[in-house]
Each structure stands twice: as C-alpha cells, then as structure tokens.
Amino acid sequence: MMHNDRNENETAKSLDIVANNIYHGTQDHMDGAWQAEQSDFARSLNHSNFLVTETNAQTLGWDSAGQFPPYDGQMRLDVYSYLASGANMVEYWHWHSIHAGQETYWKGVLSHDLEPNRAYAEVSKTAHELQKIGPQLVDLKIKNQVAILYSVDSDNGINFMPYERDGERGWTPGKAGDSYGNQIVQLHRSLYNANVGADFVFPDTANLAEQLSPYKLLIVPSLYVADDALLKTISDYVQNGGHVLMTFKSGFTNENSAVRWQRAPGPLREAAGFNYQEFSNLEHPLALKGDPYHTGDKNQVSDWAEFLQLEHAQALAYYDHPFFGKWPAITRNHYGSGELTYEGTQLSDTLQSKIVLEALKSAGLTTPDQQLPSAVHVKHGTNRDGKQLHYYLNYSSDEQTIQYPYAAGKDLLTDATIAANQQITLKPWDLAIVEEVK
Amino acid sequence: MMHNDRNENETAKSLDIVANNIYHGTQDHMDGAWQAEQSDFARSLNHSNFLVTETNAQTLGWDSAGQFPPYDGQMRLDVYSYLASGANMVEYWHWHSIHAGQETYWKGVLSHDLEPNRAYAEVSKTAHELQKIGPQLVDLKIKNQVAILYSVDSDNGINFMPYERDGERGWTPGKAGDSYGNQIVQLHRSLYNANVGADFVFPDTANLAEQLSPYKLLIVPSLYVADDALLKTISDYVQNGGHVLMTFKSGFTNENSAVRWQRAPGPLREAAGFNYQEFSNLEHPLALKGDPYHTGDKNQVSDWAEFLQLEHAQALAYYDHPFFGKWPAITRNHYGSGELTYEGTQLSDTLQSKIVLEALKSAGLTTPDQQLPSAVHVKHGTNRDGKQLHYYLNYSSDEQTIQYPYAAGKDLLTDATIAANQQITLKPWDLAIVEEVK
Amino acid sequence: MMHNDRNENETAKSLDIVANNIYHGTQDHMDGAWQAEQSDFARSLNHSNFLVTETNAQTLGWDSAGQFPPYDGQMRLDVYSYLASGANMVEYWHWHSIHAGQETYWKGVLSHDLEPNRAYAEVSKTAHELQKIGPQLVDLKIKNQVAILYSVDSDNGINFMPYERDGERGWTPGKAGDSYGNQIVQLHRSLYNANVGADFVFPDTANLAEQLSPYKLLIVPSLYVADDALLKTISDYVQNGGHVLMTFKSGFTNENSAVRWQRAPGPLREAAGFNYQEFSNLEHPLALKGDPYHTGDKNQVSDWAEFLQLEHAQALAYYDHPFFGKWPAITRNHYGSGELTYEGTQLSDTLQSKIVLEALKSAGLTTPDQQLPSAVHVKHGTNRDGKQLHYYLNYSSDEQTIQYPYAAGKDLLTDATIAANQQITLKPWDLAIVEEVK
C-alpha cells in the first residue's frame, strides 16, 4: 500500500471491501505504529471495516538473513491491534512453510515439519478467544477528529525532485528513500504516540470540503503537487475554523508538478501568512534557537529550510545559525476563525511529536489518553451492540500498569469487571479489551 | 579453489597431480593460515603431494591500488610453508613484470626493469637452499587425525538462501560474502592456531565411511545440503566412537536443497540429541550467559540462533537474552561410543578456537604443539628417507623462541644439531626444519 | 573542464576566446580556490583573458537535495574573484529559474516568481559597480613565475590503473575518484594558500622548452604518461637552472602507457638523482619520521610509497615504519644549475603546502603576500592603463584586517586613498581593489 506507482484511493472505488497485506517489525521492533497506520489507511479508503489478507506468521524473507520470529505474545497482540483499528479478519501468509523455492524462509504458522509449534499454539489460543468474543469485536465503528491528507501525486513529484539523498529515517518497511512516505510515517506516529486516532483523506475525492468539515485538525504533509482548487479547499477549511498542520514544499507546484510562477506558497499565501522566494538544504542538522520545545539533543531540524518572510503569521521558532537564523523555522497564522501551523523544515521525531501535541491542544483534542505509559496504546470504537470498546495494548516485554479513565465495564478477555479509574495491569505483549456496561 | 560454481573433488578424479594457485596476504597480513588451508585442500583431493602453480611474486592487482610487496623473508617463508604442507613445487606468477595490459601491476619476481632486485635475491637464496636440501623435503607424507567435511552443495545451497547479508568475517581473499567459505576458514584457522593439521573429506566419495574411520575428529561446517545416506554415515561415525563438531543448519535440506518435512535436524536427530522447529537471525551479537569460555569481549555469537529443544544432549552454553536464553547455543551429545558437539549459532573467532580446542582435548588430540607462541606454527611429516621432519615457521617481524619437544635431530637449513627440549630461536619471518636423527 | 575524455589544450587551438563554466561550493564551502584554479586553467589555454559563461546563480541541482544559496556577499565576491584572475565577463546559468523539467532546481538569478529578490539585489549592485569601474578592471594582464604541467594522458593512464580506490580527498566538484585531478587541486591550492599565482602548461605544446624558460618553478604532478622528449625537456629545464617539484609515478610509462623497461624513473633518473625498482601501496597512512615539517597530526602520507634508492639526491624525509623507513619519502637533487624536489608518496594537504612553500623559497619567490590572514587572498595584474591592480578578497564570514605592502593607490570600489603599509579592513565576503597611483 502507498506504493507510488499506484493510486489506492482510485483503486478502492471499485472494491466492495478493502484488503491490506501488512508486514511489520517483530521482536524489539514491534510497537504497533505500522499496524495502526496501515489499518487507518485501509479503513479510510472506503470508510468501512477492512480485511488483513496477509501478515507475519513466523518469519519473512527471500533469504534466511531476515528471520525474526515474534516474541511470545506478539502474534496474538498483532491480531487485536488490527481488530482495534477496524479489521474484520486477519489472515496469515501462510498456513505452513514451503519446502523449496523463493519463499522457503517466508515461514507459515507451521514450520516445515508440519507439526504444532509455538506459533500454532498462540494462533490457536487467539482463535479460540475470537470464537467466544468475536461477535462483540467485529464491525467496530471508529470516529476520529484528525485527518491526514495523503497525496500520491506529491509523493511522485517529490520522488522526482527529492530534497534528501538517502531518504530513510527510522524503521519503515518497504519505504526506503521515500521522503514523503517517511513524513506520513512520522506524522502518523506522532499522533499514535499521543493515542489519537486518525483517518486519511485524499485530494481526488469529489466532496472533499464536505468530508473535511467534521475534522478538528487536518495534517498536510508536503503537499508538493496540488491544483488551485485543492489549495483553496484547505484555505477555506482554515477560514471556517479548521486547524491545519502543514509541512514545507506545500503548494510549490501545480497539478502538473510545474513550479508556480507566483510568489510561494502560491494560493496558500493568505492562509499561511507568509511568503518565500528562497530555500536551502541544510548541510548539517541545526538546532532551534533557545531550545523552545525543551527537547535537548533532539532539538534538531534538518534537510530543508524555507526562507519564510512573515506577513500575518507569527514565528514559533528560529534556526540557531548566523545566516539561516534570519528566517523562522515554524510559524502559526490565524486566518478567519481557524489557524495554520507551518513547518518550513524537517523536524526531528521528538520535535514533531511536540508540535503535533501542541496542535492537538490548540484544536481542543487532548484527553487522558495522552497520560498512558509510552509502551501502552489505546484505541476506541463502538461495536455492533452500540457499546463503547477500549483496547489497551502493551507493546513491550515489561508489565505495564494504567489507570482506566472511562465508564465502568468489563474486560472481554477475562470477564473481569473494570471500574472507572481502576488500575489495570497488562502483562508483556498482552492487552485488555474493556466494553463499557452502559 | 573452492569456488562454488565447480566441484573440485569431482574434477580431481581426472587429474594425475593436483595443482593450486594460492594467493595470500602479505606484509602485516601474512600468518600462513591461508597457505595451510589451501595446501591441505589440494593435498586432500587425491591424497598425495601437489603443486603450487601460482603464488605471489612481488605484488598483485588489476590496478595499482593493491600493491603490497612482501617484507624481507616473507617470500622464502612462503615457499617453506607450502613444502611443509606437502607441496612438491612452488611456481610464481610470474618471472618478470609485464609492461602493458590488465596485469601490468601483477608484478613478477623481476620488476619491469628486468634487473635483479630484492625479490630476486630472496627467491635465489631459497632456490639455492632447495638445490641442497630439496631431496630431504620433497614427497613429504602427512598423516592427520582431524578431517573437515567440505560440501560444495552446501556452499551453493547457503549462497542461494544466505543467513547473513554481507558475509565477510576476517581476511579471506576472493571469498567476499561467502558464509560457508568463511566457516571453513574459521574452523581450519582454529585448528591452525592449535597447530593441528587437517585433511578435507568430501561427501561425493565412494567409500566415505571407510575413509572417515581413521580420523579421531570430524568437523562438519553447516552441512545444509545432504542426502539421508550422508547423514547416516556421520551418525554411524559417531555411534562407532567418532567425535564430531558440527555447526548450525546441518541436515536442514535434502540433496535437492528442499527443506526436510521431518522435525529438524532430520536424520541427525538421534546423534545430535535435540530437535528444533524454529530459528532466528540475531539482529545484534549476543553474549553466552556467564562467559563460560572466559573470552571477555570476544564472548560473542551472531547471525543465527536455532531454538534447540534438548532430548538426550546436554547444553554447554546459553544465550544471555530474555527470549533467546530459553534455548541452548551449544550442545554435546554422547551417542553410541562417540560424541557430537553442535553449535546452533555463529561463534566469534575466539570462541570457535576455544570450542575446537575443547573438541581436540575430548578426542585425545592435544600435544606440546599447543604451547607454541602464537606467531610460530609447526608442521610435521615423514620424508622419503622415512625420517620425521618438524617445520617451525615464524610468521612475525619479531624474533621468537620455542622449546623443541621431539627427538633429537638437526636443522637442515643450518646443519645445527638440535637436542630434545632444546630452545630454538627463530629470526623474523624465518624458520627451522628439524629432521629427527632416528 | 579537465574532464579526462577530452583534451582542452588541443581544443583551445581552434577557439578565438576561451570560455569556462565554473560551478563552485557556496555557503561554508566558498574559499575561492576552485574559482582561481579554473580561471588559471582557462587563461592558460590561449594565454589571454577568458569568459566565464556559466557560474552559480542561486542554487544548483538536478534534484532539490543540493540547494545551497550563497551567503550575503558571496555572489559579488565571486564576480571579482574571476575578474582578478583575468576573466573579461561573468554570466549566470541563468536569468530566471525554470518552472519544470530536469533543471527546475538549477535556480537562476530570479526565483520562479520572477520578482526581484536577494540574489537580484546583489547582482544588480555588482553590475552597477562594474558599469563605473569596469574599464579599469577588464583585460587584466597577469604574469606568473610558477607553472603547473597538466598532462591529460597521465590523467587517463592513472585512471586506467588507479593507485587509490575511492580517490576523493577534499571538496572537488565533479572530480570524484580522480586521483590525478585531486593532485592538481591539492598542488594549486597549496600555491593559492601562499597567494602565489600559477599558469598551466601542457605537454602537447610545440615550443614547450621555450615556454617553460621564464618560469622559476615548474610543478609536475604524477607525469605517469610521457615520451622521452618530454622528460628530456624537464631534465634540461632543471639543468639550466629551473626548479621542479615533481610527484610519484612520473616517468613510469611511455607515451603509450606502457611501463618503461629501464630502471625507474627512466629518462628522469639523472635529474631526479635516484632510481627505484619497487613500490607499495600504504594500507594505512604513515607519519614522516621525526615530524620534520612540524605538522603534528597532519604529519601524514598515504596511498603510495616508492622505494627510492638514492644516487645523487639527498633525502628530505623518511617514513616512520620498520620496513618502509629504509627508503626516503621526499628527496631533493641538485642537477646542473637547478634542482628537482620529488615526492615518492601522497602528502597530506598540510604537508603539501609546506613542501610547496619550501620550493617557493628555494626558487626565490616569497613576498609579503604569504603573511596575509588565511581567509584573505590577493591577486595582482596590470590593467589597460598599465597600472598595477591588487585585489584583496575576504572569503569568510568574519571581518579581516590586512597590511597593504605595495605602492600607494586608491580602492576603486570606495575611492578611498590607500597609503603604502596602511591597514585595510575587509567586511565579511567583501574586497578591496587597490589601483597603484604610479
């Protein structure tokens, strides 16, 4: 998914139900972020539940150099991660390991010996649980207040004229060298770190303005390729009270990837509250002057710096550099009854999480979910009985304790009663699914 | 030699006399290990003396970026290294340097000026020595008690589904990325460090069981591709009192490189005393728990870990890791009147030397040769007169002193009398050849 | 220019006026050295003033990952750098930035918005200055006493049989992996650091001996490919009183890139005062014994070492190594009434600057210009009125103060009177152009 030689949103229009093959990191690389992003993406295409038609069984690989079987509990946690994001089915590639050929080491639930094993035991346990509680989990309805605008044209346009040479930041399977994809990963992960769910929205949607209106916050990664109408839709969204968090290069080229011959950022200039004529790559990462977000050695921006000339916007942060320091790195502009926050440079993951959190606060979107331990993630939805579900998932090898802030309910996995504000202890790679009593 | 697109053992059957072109490291990279391995390999093919038809003259290279002429004494020591391993001739590529073309910088004994030089002087000195003592050195008979099983099919099979991505460990000319070849190098070098000679044996040998029977220790690097008969021969060898040191992935596929559909390690399960259903690459090197071999910062295993489920075998060492620590890294099994030591992971060079030494002890193969300074290596054989020869070779720029533990004799190079237990001092890159008086 | 698939000197013979497209580092990478080298090269081809037909406007790049717009003042300083080296015109690629295609980010003076901007303001300021003082600057006559022999055949020959594997040292646009080009850069930069101007001379020049005779010092980088006549011309130049600084591999092959079958360095042996039969790459950099040039951690030589056997030459420095230390690294030979200094190894940039300075002293070429702060460079010439011009250029973001040692004059940019020995303060990336009153 999100490959840049296809247009998923266009494809989805001819599908009855969307499916996604989601392969992710395991062992010390499983934190649920990739599962969440890919699930949010799949669910957003046709605005409904989806299928996971392939995911990690024991190990992946077209050789035997990338074999990383999951730790105990990870396969089960994986299934519930998908269900908590709206999946209606999880299927493995594949049932048993193949004895020859290219995918000899793309191992199934069973090993080559075709006997029960550790993976089989865990899949079996999970399946028996689902046999019991599946009807209370399936068809989960998820309602988010944050959207991410995903532009496949911008991905293509930036890949044609990339602003970084080797691209990769962090662990993003199958996305090597894809700067736009890495921005999507970083921004979605910033929301995920804050336990805020997100939908994806797409430029090539007939009623985009209407679709945007219920969202409180719209995140716009480098919208490099866009026609005037799309930029006007975003401006109007701000003017009508929406909050936008937008990153550099947005609005720079038109729908044909030709640079606009107006002052940048073109039709976004009013809403953004600045203009620029120049930009520079950053040969070395720079600090933001005065460490304004208290991020210590993560106070780093890199790769790109637009020389933003303020008109109505205010500067939130400046570069700590004799030359680049003349221009702000991050700005905010009040426009109509909304506001637009703009990042003229690539933020470190830590800075990005801070800015996203600030934008969430500004949009009135903070909840107790931001107080959870970093290894625990929560997802919410409404099941077929109209009851509220809260999944608490522990992505770590350590036991974690959380305080449950919602209405009283019971843990569907254990049948234990859960009172409001009660403490819940989660074993390593384990979870609780609280169904509110109502 | 040992290229994986050929089968040397098959080829050797049609040769009257085996020849090998042996190019090796020089200057600070000459320790004689590669010369010993390649010589042992050549000698083992037809079980007789062999020729070195090419070796380093002044320098190698298809450009002028890898020119490393030998230090004083290295060319002469090189010749005796081969003779001590059973060579009957050493020939250079080539007599004089070529003035143009691809091998302009693959320099001969003479430089482009065609005049006598440092290399010529050393070759001439060596040749005059051989003129005198050659008849006492030629046709050396070498009898070893350790064999290494070399499977070209396993080399090919592992290269098709490699378990490490960039392969190279240590300095192995022409073997980049060849994991199987690197195992051969590491295991042979461990024997070489202990001054224990080895022969190579080959799966495609008619009377393999018979050929194995005189050996006390059989070393089996990752025997990834093997038919049932070969695995039975090895099992029987153990049952009948043989000692085997075997590494991971052995027995995993059949003779067609198809994974067996029995529990691994298939037909070896009885002799090995364990089974496994899972394995993992190691993302980072791990320590063995409790540093059982006292190897400090060399207490490292890497790349691969089989999840060995013990049946009759005992665990010799465990991984120091919360997940992998459930399974042993090294096991030993008594089977019939022999024993099989198994490494389920890739050991560091230092750990491998320790395990090999332990296996030698267990097989009753230790001698005073293990007490020599690390830069000095000894090789033994019987000459045409039936007299025992002991070569003591100093692979270093420092003078070395050793104690001679064998029967009285004389140094053929100096005519000096050597008494039993006498000290012998070896100049840098120099040697002594003691012929027992008898 | 200097590409190794063309022969610039041959091409120049059919040109009325030589032009060069000179792209250089900006921001923290602009020190004027590349501009000086490329200008000296262009001016030397037809021994006359030249045109700069392309140079950096705002930014370069076939993607947006190498955008480095100049600091304030750098575009203006760039123009005067060329004029000070004999350019009669400076032209940009290009007037305005292109809105689509491969060179979208190869930005012109104007940005894509086609409006005045920071770059335009600086170009405009410079152009208005030139409108006023251009007639006093154009057609500058430059007379140097040092020449560098540039052999395109040697560049090709070395690239076919390179002596280093990844070649690049320092920042040399478009010259990755080109050892010969890197030597040219290092040697020219050593002269530039000393504020000594240089011309290039070419082997394929009819009257080369005559052309060389006015020069006091001839620098000969690795003259790997040369016919006997060329080597005799250099020998004769020394014998007749010339000073030569020559680097390793010179004279090694004949005009067909075939190694000579005489003792190296062939026909240069008499003038060089040594011979050699062997050479080695250096696996690791070595120090010169006793740090003879007081260069501390820059006391490093690398890549190559010829085993120079002295005949009449004296050793200036030896390797600090038990084996290589037997042979000198740098030699000097008095031959006839001249002298030849030879580097048998690749010197660090700092060592090279020391050796070049020593050669300049020995040739009687030192002046007050060697006393300037390192960021300030001076260039001299005679204008159309026969008046002497002295350009003082500050390549740094700091203010610099210099003492003006020449005859009284006035600064053409400010009309300020400048007395002999007066102090002149130069703002960041600014300059003074002193015209002597006479």
Short mmCIF file of C-alpha atoms in Angstrom, two decimals, chain C residues 145-146 190-191 194-197 216-217 219 243 245 353-366 370:
data_model
loop_
_atom_site.label_atom_id
_atom_site.label_comp_id
_atom_site.label_asym_id
_atom_site.label_seq_id
_atom_site.Cartn_x
_atom_site.Cartn_y
_atom_site.Cartn_z
CA GLN C 145 56.52 32.76 -12.20
CA VAL C 146 55.16 29.33 -11.39
CA SER C 190 48.98 24.97 -1.93
CA LEU C 191 50.05 27.83 -4.20
CA ALA C 194 50.55 31.05 -0.33
CA ASN C 195 48.93 33.68 -2.61
CA VAL C 196 51.18 32.73 -5.49
CA GLY C 197 49.59 32.78 -8.94
CA LYS C 216 61.18 29.95 -11.86
CA LEU C 217 59.30 26.90 -10.59
CA ILE C 219 55.24 21.79 -10.66
CA HIS C 243 63.30 24.39 -10.03
CA LEU C 245 58.58 19.94 -7.76
CA SER C 353 51.53 23.27 1.49
CA LYS C 354 54.77 23.13 3.49
CA ILE C 355 56.73 21.50 0.66
CA VAL C 356 55.34 23.93 -1.91
CA LEU C 357 56.27 26.87 0.32
CA GLU C 358 59.77 25.44 0.71
CA ALA C 359 60.06 25.10 -3.07
CA LEU C 360 58.88 28.70 -3.50
CA LYS C 361 61.53 29.90 -1.05
CA SER C 362 64.22 27.88 -2.76
CA ALA C 363 63.18 29.44 -6.10
CA GLY C 364 63.29 32.95 -4.56
CA LEU C 365 59.57 33.51 -4.92
CA THR C 366 58.49 34.64 -1.44
CA GLN C 370 52.50 34.94 2.35
#
